[in-house]
C-alpha cells in the first residue's frame, strides 16, 4: 500500500474452482473471494459499488467504475442481474 498513490485501487481475488461438466458454462458467476482497498478513500472505496453482479463479473464492474466506463460494461454483460 505504500507505493499506491491517492485514489489508486488494489483488488485481490483467488480462483474459486468450478464444476467441470459439459453442460456447465457459468464460470464467471461462481462466488469467489474479493478484497478491495482504495488509498485515501473510506471503506466504501470512494463510491465504487460492489455486489452488483455475481462472481468475476462484479470485479469487472468495479474496474469499469474505476475507469469511468460503467455504462459500456453494463452494455456487454448479459444476465437477469445486468440491469
Short mmCIF file of N, CA and C in Angstrom, two decimals:
data_model
loop_
_atom_site.label_atom_id
_atom_site.label_comp_id
_atom_site.label_asym_id
_atom_site.label_seq_id
_atom_site.Cartn_x
_atom_site.Cartn_y
_atom_site.Cartn_z
N UNK A 1 0.82 -1.20 0.00
CA UNK A 1 0.00 0.00 0.00
C UNK A 1 0.86 1.26 0.00
N UNK A 2 2.10 1.19 0.46
CA UNK A 2 2.97 2.37 0.49
C UNK A 2 3.27 2.92 -0.89
N UNK A 3 3.25 2.08 -1.91
CA UNK A 3 3.55 2.53 -3.28
C UNK A 3 2.31 3.00 -4.04
N UNK A 4 1.17 2.91 -3.40
CA UNK A 4 -0.07 3.34 -4.05
C UNK A 4 -0.22 4.84 -3.92
N UNK A 5 -0.68 5.49 -4.99
CA UNK A 5 -0.99 6.90 -4.96
C UNK A 5 -2.41 7.13 -4.48
N UNK A 6 -2.72 8.34 -4.11
CA UNK A 6 -4.06 8.68 -3.64
C UNK A 6 -5.09 8.31 -4.70
N UNK A 7 -6.08 7.56 -4.30
CA UNK A 7 -7.15 7.15 -5.21
C UNK A 7 -6.88 5.85 -5.94
N UNK A 8 -5.65 5.31 -5.85
CA UNK A 8 -5.35 4.03 -6.50
C UNK A 8 -6.23 2.92 -5.92
N UNK A 9 -6.53 1.93 -6.74
CA UNK A 9 -7.38 0.82 -6.35
C UNK A 9 -6.57 -0.47 -6.41
N UNK A 10 -6.60 -1.26 -5.33
CA UNK A 10 -5.97 -2.57 -5.32
C UNK A 10 -7.05 -3.61 -5.06
N UNK A 11 -7.11 -4.62 -5.93
CA UNK A 11 -8.08 -5.70 -5.78
C UNK A 11 -7.34 -7.02 -5.70
N UNK A 12 -7.79 -7.86 -4.78
CA UNK A 12 -7.21 -9.18 -4.60
C UNK A 12 -8.34 -10.20 -4.70
N UNK A 13 -8.12 -11.24 -5.47
CA UNK A 13 -9.10 -12.30 -5.58
C UNK A 13 -8.35 -13.62 -5.74
N UNK A 14 -9.07 -14.69 -5.83
CA UNK A 14 -8.48 -16.02 -5.99
C UNK A 14 -9.41 -16.88 -6.83
N UNK A 15 -8.85 -17.91 -7.40
CA UNK A 15 -9.67 -18.84 -8.16
C UNK A 15 -10.63 -19.53 -7.20
N UNK A 16 -11.82 -19.75 -7.65
CA UNK A 16 -12.86 -20.32 -6.81
C UNK A 16 -13.17 -21.75 -7.17
N UNK A 17 -12.54 -22.26 -8.20
CA UNK A 17 -12.87 -23.60 -8.66
C UNK A 17 -14.13 -23.58 -9.50
N UNK A 18 -14.47 -24.71 -10.08
CA UNK A 18 -15.63 -24.78 -10.95
C UNK A 18 -16.03 -26.24 -11.14
N UNK A 19 -17.32 -26.46 -11.28
CA UNK A 19 -17.76 -27.80 -11.65
C UNK A 19 -17.42 -28.00 -13.11
N UNK A 20 -16.72 -29.05 -13.41
CA UNK A 20 -16.33 -29.32 -14.80
C UNK A 20 -17.28 -30.34 -15.40
N UNK A 21 -18.34 -29.79 -15.99
CA UNK A 21 -19.34 -30.60 -16.67
C UNK A 21 -19.55 -30.01 -18.05
N UNK A 22 -19.98 -30.84 -18.98
CA UNK A 22 -20.23 -30.36 -20.34
C UNK A 22 -21.35 -29.33 -20.39
N UNK A 23 -22.33 -29.44 -19.50
CA UNK A 23 -23.49 -28.55 -19.54
C UNK A 23 -23.37 -27.37 -18.58
N UNK A 24 -22.17 -27.07 -18.09
CA UNK A 24 -22.00 -26.02 -17.09
C UNK A 24 -21.10 -24.93 -17.63
N UNK A 25 -21.66 -23.76 -17.93
CA UNK A 25 -20.87 -22.68 -18.51
C UNK A 25 -20.94 -21.39 -17.73
N UNK A 26 -21.03 -21.47 -16.40
CA UNK A 26 -21.24 -20.29 -15.58
C UNK A 26 -20.02 -19.91 -14.75
N UNK A 27 -18.85 -20.13 -15.28
CA UNK A 27 -17.61 -19.89 -14.53
C UNK A 27 -17.53 -18.47 -13.99
N UNK A 28 -17.94 -17.49 -14.74
CA UNK A 28 -17.80 -16.09 -14.32
C UNK A 28 -18.81 -15.70 -13.24
N UNK A 29 -19.80 -16.54 -12.96
CA UNK A 29 -20.81 -16.19 -11.95
C UNK A 29 -20.64 -16.95 -10.64
N UNK A 30 -19.65 -17.82 -10.54
CA UNK A 30 -19.40 -18.55 -9.30
C UNK A 30 -18.95 -17.58 -8.21
N UNK A 31 -19.35 -17.80 -6.95
CA UNK A 31 -18.85 -16.95 -5.85
C UNK A 31 -17.34 -17.07 -5.72
N UNK A 32 -16.69 -15.99 -5.31
CA UNK A 32 -15.25 -16.01 -5.13
C UNK A 32 -14.84 -14.98 -4.10
N UNK A 33 -13.66 -15.15 -3.49
CA UNK A 33 -13.18 -14.15 -2.55
C UNK A 33 -12.77 -12.88 -3.29
N UNK A 34 -13.08 -11.73 -2.70
CA UNK A 34 -12.79 -10.45 -3.34
C UNK A 34 -12.50 -9.41 -2.26
N UNK A 35 -11.27 -8.91 -2.24
CA UNK A 35 -10.86 -7.88 -1.29
C UNK A 35 -10.43 -6.67 -2.10
N UNK A 36 -10.89 -5.49 -1.72
CA UNK A 36 -10.51 -4.27 -2.44
C UNK A 36 -10.22 -3.16 -1.44
N UNK A 37 -9.24 -2.33 -1.77
CA UNK A 37 -8.92 -1.15 -0.98
C UNK A 37 -8.58 -0.02 -1.95
N UNK A 38 -9.00 1.17 -1.61
CA UNK A 38 -8.70 2.34 -2.43
C UNK A 38 -8.02 3.37 -1.53
N UNK A 39 -6.78 3.66 -1.83
CA UNK A 39 -5.97 4.53 -0.96
C UNK A 39 -6.59 5.92 -0.86
N UNK A 40 -6.68 6.40 0.38
CA UNK A 40 -7.20 7.73 0.64
C UNK A 40 -8.72 7.82 0.63
N UNK A 41 -9.39 6.67 0.52
CA UNK A 41 -10.86 6.65 0.49
C UNK A 41 -11.37 5.88 1.69
N UNK A 42 -12.65 6.03 1.97
CA UNK A 42 -13.25 5.32 3.09
C UNK A 42 -13.46 3.85 2.73
N UNK A 43 -14.07 3.12 3.65
CA UNK A 43 -14.32 1.70 3.41
C UNK A 43 -15.23 1.46 2.21
N UNK A 44 -15.95 2.49 1.79
CA UNK A 44 -16.84 2.37 0.64
C UNK A 44 -16.12 2.50 -0.69
N UNK A 45 -14.81 2.48 -0.68
CA UNK A 45 -13.99 2.56 -1.90
C UNK A 45 -14.22 3.85 -2.67
N UNK A 46 -14.55 4.90 -1.98
CA UNK A 46 -14.73 6.19 -2.63
C UNK A 46 -15.90 6.22 -3.59
N UNK A 47 -16.95 5.48 -3.27
CA UNK A 47 -18.16 5.49 -4.10
C UNK A 47 -18.26 4.34 -5.07
N UNK A 48 -17.21 3.54 -5.24
CA UNK A 48 -17.31 2.37 -6.12
C UNK A 48 -18.21 1.34 -5.45
N UNK A 49 -19.15 0.80 -6.21
CA UNK A 49 -20.10 -0.16 -5.66
C UNK A 49 -19.67 -1.59 -5.95
N UNK A 50 -19.80 -2.46 -4.94
CA UNK A 50 -19.54 -3.89 -5.12
C UNK A 50 -20.84 -4.64 -4.90
N UNK A 51 -20.87 -5.88 -5.34
CA UNK A 51 -22.03 -6.73 -5.12
C UNK A 51 -23.15 -6.57 -6.12
N UNK A 52 -22.94 -5.80 -7.18
CA UNK A 52 -23.99 -5.59 -8.17
C UNK A 52 -24.11 -6.77 -9.13
N UNK A 53 -23.05 -7.55 -9.27
CA UNK A 53 -23.01 -8.68 -10.20
C UNK A 53 -22.45 -9.89 -9.47
N UNK A 54 -22.74 -11.09 -9.95
CA UNK A 54 -22.18 -12.29 -9.31
C UNK A 54 -20.74 -12.57 -9.75
N UNK A 55 -19.94 -13.13 -8.85
CA UNK A 55 -18.63 -13.65 -9.18
C UNK A 55 -17.67 -12.69 -9.85
N UNK A 56 -16.96 -13.20 -10.84
CA UNK A 56 -15.95 -12.42 -11.55
C UNK A 56 -16.54 -11.19 -12.24
N UNK A 57 -17.80 -11.25 -12.62
CA UNK A 57 -18.41 -10.09 -13.28
C UNK A 57 -18.48 -8.89 -12.35
N UNK A 58 -18.51 -9.11 -11.03
CA UNK A 58 -18.51 -8.00 -10.08
C UNK A 58 -17.16 -7.29 -10.08
N UNK A 59 -16.08 -8.04 -10.21
CA UNK A 59 -14.75 -7.43 -10.29
C UNK A 59 -14.65 -6.59 -11.56
N UNK A 60 -15.19 -7.10 -12.65
CA UNK A 60 -15.22 -6.31 -13.89
C UNK A 60 -16.02 -5.04 -13.72
N UNK A 61 -17.12 -5.11 -12.98
CA UNK A 61 -17.96 -3.94 -12.75
C UNK A 61 -17.21 -2.88 -11.92
N UNK A 62 -16.53 -3.31 -10.86
CA UNK A 62 -15.76 -2.36 -10.05
C UNK A 62 -14.66 -1.72 -10.89
N UNK A 63 -13.98 -2.51 -11.71
CA UNK A 63 -12.94 -1.97 -12.59
C UNK A 63 -13.51 -0.97 -13.59
N UNK A 64 -14.67 -1.29 -14.16
CA UNK A 64 -15.32 -0.38 -15.11
C UNK A 64 -15.69 0.94 -14.44
N UNK A 65 -16.19 0.88 -13.21
CA UNK A 65 -16.50 2.12 -12.48
C UNK A 65 -15.24 2.95 -12.28
N UNK A 66 -14.16 2.29 -11.88
CA UNK A 66 -12.89 2.98 -11.61
C UNK A 66 -12.41 3.73 -12.84
N UNK A 67 -12.55 3.13 -14.02
CA UNK A 67 -12.08 3.75 -15.25
C UNK A 67 -13.16 4.57 -15.97
N UNK A 68 -14.34 4.68 -15.35
CA UNK A 68 -15.38 5.53 -15.91
C UNK A 68 -16.11 4.96 -17.12
N UNK A 69 -16.16 3.64 -17.24
CA UNK A 69 -16.83 3.01 -18.37
C UNK A 69 -17.94 2.04 -17.91
N UNK A 70 -18.61 2.40 -16.82
CA UNK A 70 -19.64 1.53 -16.26
C UNK A 70 -20.78 1.27 -17.24
N UNK A 71 -21.26 2.29 -17.93
CA UNK A 71 -22.36 2.09 -18.88
C UNK A 71 -21.96 1.15 -20.00
N UNK A 72 -20.74 1.28 -20.51
CA UNK A 72 -20.27 0.38 -21.56
C UNK A 72 -20.19 -1.05 -21.04
N UNK A 73 -19.72 -1.23 -19.80
CA UNK A 73 -19.63 -2.57 -19.21
C UNK A 73 -21.01 -3.19 -19.10
N UNK A 74 -21.97 -2.43 -18.59
CA UNK A 74 -23.33 -2.95 -18.47
C UNK A 74 -23.90 -3.33 -19.84
N UNK A 75 -23.44 -2.68 -20.88
CA UNK A 75 -23.91 -2.99 -22.23
C UNK A 75 -23.41 -4.32 -22.76
N UNK A 76 -22.31 -4.83 -22.22
CA UNK A 76 -21.77 -6.11 -22.72
C UNK A 76 -22.05 -7.28 -21.79
N UNK A 77 -22.42 -7.00 -20.53
CA UNK A 77 -22.71 -8.08 -19.57
C UNK A 77 -24.15 -8.53 -19.77
N UNK A 78 -24.34 -9.83 -19.84
CA UNK A 78 -25.68 -10.37 -20.06
C UNK A 78 -26.13 -11.15 -18.83
N UNK A 79 -27.42 -11.14 -18.57
CA UNK A 79 -27.99 -11.91 -17.47
C UNK A 79 -29.11 -11.14 -16.81
N UNK A 80 -29.90 -11.82 -16.00
CA UNK A 80 -31.03 -11.14 -15.34
C UNK A 80 -30.60 -10.09 -14.35
N UNK A 81 -29.35 -10.13 -13.87
CA UNK A 81 -28.83 -9.16 -12.90
C UNK A 81 -28.21 -7.97 -13.59
N UNK A 82 -28.09 -7.97 -14.90
CA UNK A 82 -27.45 -6.87 -15.64
C UNK A 82 -28.49 -5.85 -16.07
N UNK A 83 -28.89 -5.02 -15.14
CA UNK A 83 -29.93 -4.01 -15.43
C UNK A 83 -29.31 -2.65 -15.66
#
